Short mmCIF file of C-alpha atoms and ligand atoms in Angstrom, two decimals:
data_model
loop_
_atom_site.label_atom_id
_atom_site.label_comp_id
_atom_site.label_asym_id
_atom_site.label_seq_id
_atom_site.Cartn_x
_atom_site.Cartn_y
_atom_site.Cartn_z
CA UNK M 81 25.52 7.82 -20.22
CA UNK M 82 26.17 3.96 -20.38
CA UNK M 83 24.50 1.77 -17.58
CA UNK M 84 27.11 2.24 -15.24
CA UNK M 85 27.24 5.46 -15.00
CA UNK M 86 23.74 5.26 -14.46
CA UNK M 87 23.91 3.48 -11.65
CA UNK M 88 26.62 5.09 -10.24
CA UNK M 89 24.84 8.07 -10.72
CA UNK M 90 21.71 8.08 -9.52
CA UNK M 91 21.30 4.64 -7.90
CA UNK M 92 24.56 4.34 -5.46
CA UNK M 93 24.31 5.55 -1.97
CA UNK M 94 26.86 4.01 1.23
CA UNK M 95 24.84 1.58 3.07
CA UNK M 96 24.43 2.27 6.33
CA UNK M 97 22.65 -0.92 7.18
CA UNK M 98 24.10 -3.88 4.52
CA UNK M 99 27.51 -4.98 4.79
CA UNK M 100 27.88 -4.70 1.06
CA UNK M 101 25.75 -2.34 -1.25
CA UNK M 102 25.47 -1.45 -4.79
CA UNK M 103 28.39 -2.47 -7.18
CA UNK M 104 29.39 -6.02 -6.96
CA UNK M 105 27.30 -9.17 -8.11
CA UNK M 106 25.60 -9.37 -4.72
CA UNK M 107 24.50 -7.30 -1.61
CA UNK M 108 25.57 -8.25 1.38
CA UNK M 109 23.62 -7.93 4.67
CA UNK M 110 22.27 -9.63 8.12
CA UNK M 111 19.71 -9.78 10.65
CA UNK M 112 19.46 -11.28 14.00
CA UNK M 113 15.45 -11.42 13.15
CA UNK M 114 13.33 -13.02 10.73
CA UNK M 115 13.24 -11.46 7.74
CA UNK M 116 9.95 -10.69 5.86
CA UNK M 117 10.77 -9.87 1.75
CA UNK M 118 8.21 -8.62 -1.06
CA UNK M 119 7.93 -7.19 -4.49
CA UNK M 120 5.75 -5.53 -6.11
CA UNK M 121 6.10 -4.51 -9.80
CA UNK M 122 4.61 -0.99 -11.40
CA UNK M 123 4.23 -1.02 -15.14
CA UNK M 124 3.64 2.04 -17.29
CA UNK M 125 0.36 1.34 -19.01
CA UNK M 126 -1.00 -0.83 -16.09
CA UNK M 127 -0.69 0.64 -12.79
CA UNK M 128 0.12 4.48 -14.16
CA UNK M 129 -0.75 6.68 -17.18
CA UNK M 130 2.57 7.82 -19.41
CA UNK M 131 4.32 10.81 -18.80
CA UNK M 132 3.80 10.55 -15.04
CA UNK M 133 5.94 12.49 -12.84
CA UNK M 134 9.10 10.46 -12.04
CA UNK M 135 9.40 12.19 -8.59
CA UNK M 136 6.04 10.76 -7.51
CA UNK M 137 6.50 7.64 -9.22
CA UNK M 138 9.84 6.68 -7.71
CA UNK M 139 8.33 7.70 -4.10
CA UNK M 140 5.27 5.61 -5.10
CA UNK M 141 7.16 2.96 -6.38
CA UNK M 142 8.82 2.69 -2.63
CA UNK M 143 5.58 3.30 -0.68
CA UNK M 144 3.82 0.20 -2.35
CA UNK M 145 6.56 -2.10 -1.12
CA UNK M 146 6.27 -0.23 2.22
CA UNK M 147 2.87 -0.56 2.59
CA UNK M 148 3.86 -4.58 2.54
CA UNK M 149 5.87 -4.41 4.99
CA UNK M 150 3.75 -2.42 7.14
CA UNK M 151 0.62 -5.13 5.87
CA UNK M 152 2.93 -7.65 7.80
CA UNK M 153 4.41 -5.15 10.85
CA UNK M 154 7.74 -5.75 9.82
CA UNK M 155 10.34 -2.71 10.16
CA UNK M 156 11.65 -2.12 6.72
CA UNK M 157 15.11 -2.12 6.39
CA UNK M 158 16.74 -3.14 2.32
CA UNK M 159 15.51 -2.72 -1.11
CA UNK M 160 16.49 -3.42 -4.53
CA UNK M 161 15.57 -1.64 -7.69
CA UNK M 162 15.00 -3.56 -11.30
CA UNK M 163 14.41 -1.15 -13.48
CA UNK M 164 13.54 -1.47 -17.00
CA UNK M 165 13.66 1.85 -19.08
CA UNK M 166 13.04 2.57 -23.00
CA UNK M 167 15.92 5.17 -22.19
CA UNK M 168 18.41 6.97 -20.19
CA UNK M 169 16.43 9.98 -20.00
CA UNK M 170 18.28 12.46 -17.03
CA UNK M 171 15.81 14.09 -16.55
CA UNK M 172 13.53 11.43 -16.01
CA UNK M 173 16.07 9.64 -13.79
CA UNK M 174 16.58 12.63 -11.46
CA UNK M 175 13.15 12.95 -10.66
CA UNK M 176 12.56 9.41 -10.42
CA UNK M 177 15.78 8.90 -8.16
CA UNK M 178 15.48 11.79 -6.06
CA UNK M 179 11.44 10.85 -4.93
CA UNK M 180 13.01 6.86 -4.38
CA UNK M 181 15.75 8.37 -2.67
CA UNK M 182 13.64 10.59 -0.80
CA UNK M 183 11.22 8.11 0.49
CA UNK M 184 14.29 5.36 1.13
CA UNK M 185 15.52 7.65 3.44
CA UNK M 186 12.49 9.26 5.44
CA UNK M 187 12.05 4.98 6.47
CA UNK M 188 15.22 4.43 6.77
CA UNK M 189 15.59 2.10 4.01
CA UNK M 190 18.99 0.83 1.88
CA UNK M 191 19.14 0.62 -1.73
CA UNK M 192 21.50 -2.14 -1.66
CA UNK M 193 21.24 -3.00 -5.30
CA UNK M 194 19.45 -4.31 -8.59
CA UNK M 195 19.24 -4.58 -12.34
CA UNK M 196 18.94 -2.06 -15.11
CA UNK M 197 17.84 -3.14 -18.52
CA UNK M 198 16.57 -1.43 -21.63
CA UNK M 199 12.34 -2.20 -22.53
CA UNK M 200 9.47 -0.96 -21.69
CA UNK M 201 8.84 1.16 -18.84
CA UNK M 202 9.00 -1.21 -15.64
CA UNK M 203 9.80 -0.62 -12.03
CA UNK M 204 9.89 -3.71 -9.85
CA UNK M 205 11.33 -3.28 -6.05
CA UNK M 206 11.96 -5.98 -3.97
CA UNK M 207 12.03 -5.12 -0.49
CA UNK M 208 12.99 -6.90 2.89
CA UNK M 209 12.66 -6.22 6.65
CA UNK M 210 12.92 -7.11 9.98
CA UNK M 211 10.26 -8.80 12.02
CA UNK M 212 9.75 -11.22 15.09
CA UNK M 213 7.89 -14.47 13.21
CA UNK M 214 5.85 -14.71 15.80
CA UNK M 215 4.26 -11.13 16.36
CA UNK M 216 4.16 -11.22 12.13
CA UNK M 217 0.29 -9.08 10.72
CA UNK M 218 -0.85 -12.90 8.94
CA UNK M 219 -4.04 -12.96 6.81
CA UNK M 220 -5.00 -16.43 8.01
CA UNK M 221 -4.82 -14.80 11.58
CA UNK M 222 -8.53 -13.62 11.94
CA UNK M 223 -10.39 -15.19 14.84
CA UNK M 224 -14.15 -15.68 15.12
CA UNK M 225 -15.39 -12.86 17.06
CA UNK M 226 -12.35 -10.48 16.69
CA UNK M 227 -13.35 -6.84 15.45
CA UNK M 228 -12.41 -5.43 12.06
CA UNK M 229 -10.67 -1.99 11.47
CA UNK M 230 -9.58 0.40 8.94
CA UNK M 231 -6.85 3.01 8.83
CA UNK M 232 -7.53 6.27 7.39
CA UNK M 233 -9.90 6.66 4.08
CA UNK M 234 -11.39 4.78 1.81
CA UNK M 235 -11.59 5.10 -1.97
CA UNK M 236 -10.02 8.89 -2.75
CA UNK M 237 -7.59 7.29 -4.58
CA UNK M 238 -9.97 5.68 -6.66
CA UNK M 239 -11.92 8.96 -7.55
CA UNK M 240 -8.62 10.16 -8.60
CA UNK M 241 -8.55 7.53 -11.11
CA UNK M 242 -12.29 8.00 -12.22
CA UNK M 243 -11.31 11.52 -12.64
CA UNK M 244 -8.64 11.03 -14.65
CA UNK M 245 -10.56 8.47 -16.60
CA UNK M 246 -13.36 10.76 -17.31
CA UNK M 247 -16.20 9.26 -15.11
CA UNK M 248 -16.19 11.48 -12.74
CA UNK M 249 -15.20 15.31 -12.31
CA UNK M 250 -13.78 16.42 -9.64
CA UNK M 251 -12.34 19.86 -8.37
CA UNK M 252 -10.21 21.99 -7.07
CA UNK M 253 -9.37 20.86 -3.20
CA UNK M 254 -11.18 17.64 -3.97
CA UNK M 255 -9.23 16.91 -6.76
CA UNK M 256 -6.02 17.99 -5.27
CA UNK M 257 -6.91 15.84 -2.57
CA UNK M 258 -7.81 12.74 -4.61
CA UNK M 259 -4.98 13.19 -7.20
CA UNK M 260 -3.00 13.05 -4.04
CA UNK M 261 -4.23 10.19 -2.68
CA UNK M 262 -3.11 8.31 -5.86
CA UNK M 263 -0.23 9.40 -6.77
CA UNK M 264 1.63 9.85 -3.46
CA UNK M 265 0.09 7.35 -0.72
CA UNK M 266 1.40 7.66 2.98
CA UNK M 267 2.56 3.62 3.63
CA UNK M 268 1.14 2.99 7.28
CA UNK M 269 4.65 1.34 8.60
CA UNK M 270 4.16 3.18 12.21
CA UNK M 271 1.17 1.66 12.16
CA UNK M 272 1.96 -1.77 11.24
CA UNK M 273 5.01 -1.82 14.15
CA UNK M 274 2.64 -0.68 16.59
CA UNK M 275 0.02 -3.01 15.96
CA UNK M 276 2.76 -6.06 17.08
CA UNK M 277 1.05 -7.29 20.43
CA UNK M 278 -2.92 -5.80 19.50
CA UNK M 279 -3.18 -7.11 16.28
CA UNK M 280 -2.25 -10.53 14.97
CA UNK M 281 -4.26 -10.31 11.40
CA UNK M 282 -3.64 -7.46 8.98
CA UNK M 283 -3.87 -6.72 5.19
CA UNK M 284 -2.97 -3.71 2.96
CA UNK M 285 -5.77 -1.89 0.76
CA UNK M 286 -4.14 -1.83 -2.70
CA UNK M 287 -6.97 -3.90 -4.96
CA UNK M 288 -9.82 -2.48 -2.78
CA UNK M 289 -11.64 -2.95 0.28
CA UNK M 290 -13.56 -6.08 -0.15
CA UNK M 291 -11.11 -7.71 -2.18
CA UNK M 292 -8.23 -7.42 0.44
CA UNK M 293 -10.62 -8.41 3.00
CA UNK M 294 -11.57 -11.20 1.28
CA UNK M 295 -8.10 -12.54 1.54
CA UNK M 296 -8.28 -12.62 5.03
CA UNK M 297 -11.15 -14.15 5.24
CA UNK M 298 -10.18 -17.27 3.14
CA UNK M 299 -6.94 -17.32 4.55
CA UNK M 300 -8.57 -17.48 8.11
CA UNK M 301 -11.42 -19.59 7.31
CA UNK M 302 -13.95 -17.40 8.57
CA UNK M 303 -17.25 -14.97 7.47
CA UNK M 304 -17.21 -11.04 8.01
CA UNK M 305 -20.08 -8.65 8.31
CA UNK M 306 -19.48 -4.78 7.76
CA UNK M 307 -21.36 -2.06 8.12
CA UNK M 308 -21.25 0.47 5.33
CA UNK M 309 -21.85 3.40 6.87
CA UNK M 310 -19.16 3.08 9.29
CA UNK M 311 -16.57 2.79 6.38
CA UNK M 312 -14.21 6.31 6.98
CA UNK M 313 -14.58 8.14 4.15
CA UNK M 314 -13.46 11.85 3.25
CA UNK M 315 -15.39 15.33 2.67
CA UNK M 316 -14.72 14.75 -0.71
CA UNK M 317 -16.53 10.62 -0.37
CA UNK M 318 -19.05 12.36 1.25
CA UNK M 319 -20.73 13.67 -1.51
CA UNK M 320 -20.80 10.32 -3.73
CA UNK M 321 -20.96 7.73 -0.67
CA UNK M 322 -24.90 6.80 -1.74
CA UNK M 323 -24.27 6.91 -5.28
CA UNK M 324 -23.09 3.81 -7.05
CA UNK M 325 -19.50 5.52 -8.24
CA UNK M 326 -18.63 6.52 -4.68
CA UNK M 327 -19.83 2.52 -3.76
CA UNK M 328 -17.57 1.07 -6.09
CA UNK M 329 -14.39 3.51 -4.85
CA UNK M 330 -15.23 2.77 -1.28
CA UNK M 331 -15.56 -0.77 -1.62
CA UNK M 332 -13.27 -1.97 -4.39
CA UNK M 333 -11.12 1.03 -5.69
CA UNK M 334 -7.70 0.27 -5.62
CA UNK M 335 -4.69 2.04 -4.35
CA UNK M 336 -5.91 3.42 -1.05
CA UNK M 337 -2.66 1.64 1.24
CA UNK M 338 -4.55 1.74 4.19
CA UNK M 339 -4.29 -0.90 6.57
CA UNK M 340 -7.02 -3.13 7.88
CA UNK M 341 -6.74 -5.44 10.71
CA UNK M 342 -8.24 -7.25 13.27
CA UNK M 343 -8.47 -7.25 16.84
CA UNK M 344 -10.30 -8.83 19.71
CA UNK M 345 -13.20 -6.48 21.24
CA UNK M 346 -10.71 -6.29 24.82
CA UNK M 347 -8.28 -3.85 22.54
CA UNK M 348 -10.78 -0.95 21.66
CA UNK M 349 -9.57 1.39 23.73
CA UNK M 350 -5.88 0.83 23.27
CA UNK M 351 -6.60 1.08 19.43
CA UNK M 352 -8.54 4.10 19.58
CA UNK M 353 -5.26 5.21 21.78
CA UNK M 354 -3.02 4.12 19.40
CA UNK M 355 -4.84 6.34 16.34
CA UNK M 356 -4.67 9.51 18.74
CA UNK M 357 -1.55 8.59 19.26
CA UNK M 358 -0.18 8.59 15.69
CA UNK M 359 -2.74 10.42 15.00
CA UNK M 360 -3.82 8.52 12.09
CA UNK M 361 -7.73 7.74 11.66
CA UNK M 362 -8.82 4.07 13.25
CA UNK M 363 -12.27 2.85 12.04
CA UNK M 364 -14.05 0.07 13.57
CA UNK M 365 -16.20 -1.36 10.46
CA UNK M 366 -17.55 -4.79 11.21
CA UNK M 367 -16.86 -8.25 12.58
CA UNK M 368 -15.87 -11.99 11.87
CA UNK M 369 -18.13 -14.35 12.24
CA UNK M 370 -18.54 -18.12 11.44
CA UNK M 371 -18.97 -19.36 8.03
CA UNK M 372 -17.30 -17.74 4.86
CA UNK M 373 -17.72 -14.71 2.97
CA UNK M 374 -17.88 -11.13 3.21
CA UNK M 375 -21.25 -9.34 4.07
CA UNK M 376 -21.16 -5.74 3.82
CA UNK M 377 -24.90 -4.50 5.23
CA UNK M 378 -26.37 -0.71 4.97
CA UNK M 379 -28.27 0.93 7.28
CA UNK M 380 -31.34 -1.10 7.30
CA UNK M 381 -29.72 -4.36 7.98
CA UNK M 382 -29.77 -5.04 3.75
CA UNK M 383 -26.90 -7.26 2.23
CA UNK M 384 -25.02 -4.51 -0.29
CA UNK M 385 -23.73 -6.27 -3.70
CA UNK M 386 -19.90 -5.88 -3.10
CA UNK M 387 -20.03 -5.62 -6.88
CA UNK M 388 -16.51 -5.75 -8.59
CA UNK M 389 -14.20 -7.74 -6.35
CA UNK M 390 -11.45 -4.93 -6.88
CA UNK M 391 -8.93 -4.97 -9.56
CA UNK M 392 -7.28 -8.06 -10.20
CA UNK M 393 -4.99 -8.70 -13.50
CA UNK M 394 -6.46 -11.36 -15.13
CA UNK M 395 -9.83 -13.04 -14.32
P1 ADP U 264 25.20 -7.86 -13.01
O1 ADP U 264 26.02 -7.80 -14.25
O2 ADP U 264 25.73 -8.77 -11.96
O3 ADP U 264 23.73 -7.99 -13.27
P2 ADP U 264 24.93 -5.07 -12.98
O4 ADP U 264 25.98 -4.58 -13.89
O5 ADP U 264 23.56 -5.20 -13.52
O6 ADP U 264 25.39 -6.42 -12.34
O7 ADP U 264 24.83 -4.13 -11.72
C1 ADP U 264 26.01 -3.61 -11.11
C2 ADP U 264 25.68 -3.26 -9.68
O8 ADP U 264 24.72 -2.23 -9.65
C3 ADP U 264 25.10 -4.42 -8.88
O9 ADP U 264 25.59 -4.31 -7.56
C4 ADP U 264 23.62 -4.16 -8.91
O10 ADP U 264 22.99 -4.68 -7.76
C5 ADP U 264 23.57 -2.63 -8.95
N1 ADP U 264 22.39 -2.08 -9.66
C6 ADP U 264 22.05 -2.25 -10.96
N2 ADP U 264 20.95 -1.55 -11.26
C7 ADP U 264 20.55 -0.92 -10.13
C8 ADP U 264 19.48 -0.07 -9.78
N3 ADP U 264 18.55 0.33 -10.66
N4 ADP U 264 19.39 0.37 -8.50
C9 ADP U 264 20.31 -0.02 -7.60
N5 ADP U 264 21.36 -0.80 -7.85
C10 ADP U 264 21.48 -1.26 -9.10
MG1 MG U 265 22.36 -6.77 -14.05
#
């Protein structure tokens, strides 16, 4: 199977949405709207173990790029693939295809091209979408006083990874459950739409908690003060939240895609609405204040060590 083939293969679907797709040097397509574009690169090694299924990885490789979009409440709309792969495995393609495929078409999302090369084994999607600039989810949006929430859990994913890594051992429904959460994370794109009008500051989870809060917080200029205890965590977090493994997933494991946002105090109850709604879980967890940096408290009032700042690449 040459390249083209390949493409033609596994990689070519009509789209709907462009006015040109896969197959000549360019894609072709338009919006009335802004449009809000990001990549984000996977690489075997780095941000998953070898011999991963392809299924989940090509629906995880969408859902990060997703999770952007929904990080910025734009409605996804175009994506293109660069793929590099160390061969033209079938096998490995049809899984891998089949869960991008998948996942491209449960948001309504057209492959409208991209670039397949030989090397090691990299995935890098570039995505674009639709938004209104001014309604756009913008880290340096956070106002004194505005309230800080947190879609769904926190740090599952992460005990996946420690799992898998040996620090931790997990099992059965917890370590379905964790396992899940890494491999095959739910983008929060309803969420991100709907927060257009409540919301005017948002972030994705993917380095960790206080990391991608963090950003918002320099961005914006400000100071934040969370309580730990109100940080959603699963059954499964339960057990570890007061020892320092379940700590360090809750506050900077990667990988979780949740979304966290803030809001003035006057949109409680329409955000507690909203989560019923969607029925996805909304956490209040803390506040912005004045000054800079983030303070994460326990129980008694004391100042918790954020410890690692999350995973970053190089430091
Ligand atoms: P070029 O020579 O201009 O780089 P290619 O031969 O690499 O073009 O690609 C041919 C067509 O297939 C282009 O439209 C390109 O966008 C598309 N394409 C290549 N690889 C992929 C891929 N992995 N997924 C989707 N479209 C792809
Ligand atoms: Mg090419």
């Amino acid at each position: 199977m040459n390249e083209f083939e390949l493409i033609a293969r596994y990689f070519t679907k009509p789209a709907k949405g462009a006015i040109l797709g896969v197959g000549d040097d360019c894609a072709l397509f338009s919006s009335k709207k802004t449009i809000a574009a990001s990549t984000d690169m996977l690489v075997e090694g780095v941000h998953f173990f070898p011999g991963e299924d392809p299924f989940l990885l090509g629906k995880k490789s969408l859902s990060v790029n997703l999770s952007d979009m929904a990080a910025m409440g734009a409605e996804p709309r175009w994506a293109l693939l660069a793929l590099s792969l160390p061969a033209a495995e079938e096998s490995w393609l049809e899984g891998y295809s089949k869960g991008f495929m998948m996942q491209a078409e449960n948001y309504a999302v057209d492959l409208i091209g991209g670039d397949t090369t030989r090397g090691p084994l990299v995935i890098c999607v570039q995505i674009m979408g639709k938004i209104d600039a001014g309604l756009a989810l913008r880290r340096d949006a956070a106002r004194i006083g505005d309230e800080i929430w947190v879609s769904g859990n926190l740090g599952d994913a992460a005990l996946g990874l420690y799992h898998l890594q040996g620090e931790i051992r997990l099992d059965g429904a917890d370590l379905e459950s964790c396992l899940k959460a890494l491999r095959d994370p739910v983008p929060r794109v309803e969420l991100g739409l709907a927060l257009s009008g409540i919301s005017r500051c948002a972030i994705d989870i993917s380095d960790g908690f206080c990391a991608d809060l963090s950003h918002i917080l320099e961005r914006s200029e400000v100071s934040a003060i969370v309580d730990y205890s109100s940080l959603p965590v699963s059954k499964t977090m339960e057990k570890y939240v007061n020892e320092p493994v379940g700590e360090k997933a809750i506050l900077s494991g990667g990988d979780d895609y949740e979304l966290c946002f803030t809001a003035s105090e006057e949109k409680y109850s329409e955000i507690i609405e909203l989560g019923n709604q969607l029925g996805i879980r909304l956490s209040r967890v803390g506040r912005i204040t004045e000054g800079s940096g983030l303070h994460v408290l326990d129980e008694k009032g004391r100042e918790k060590g954020t410890g690692e700042k999350g995973y970053a690449h190089f430091r």
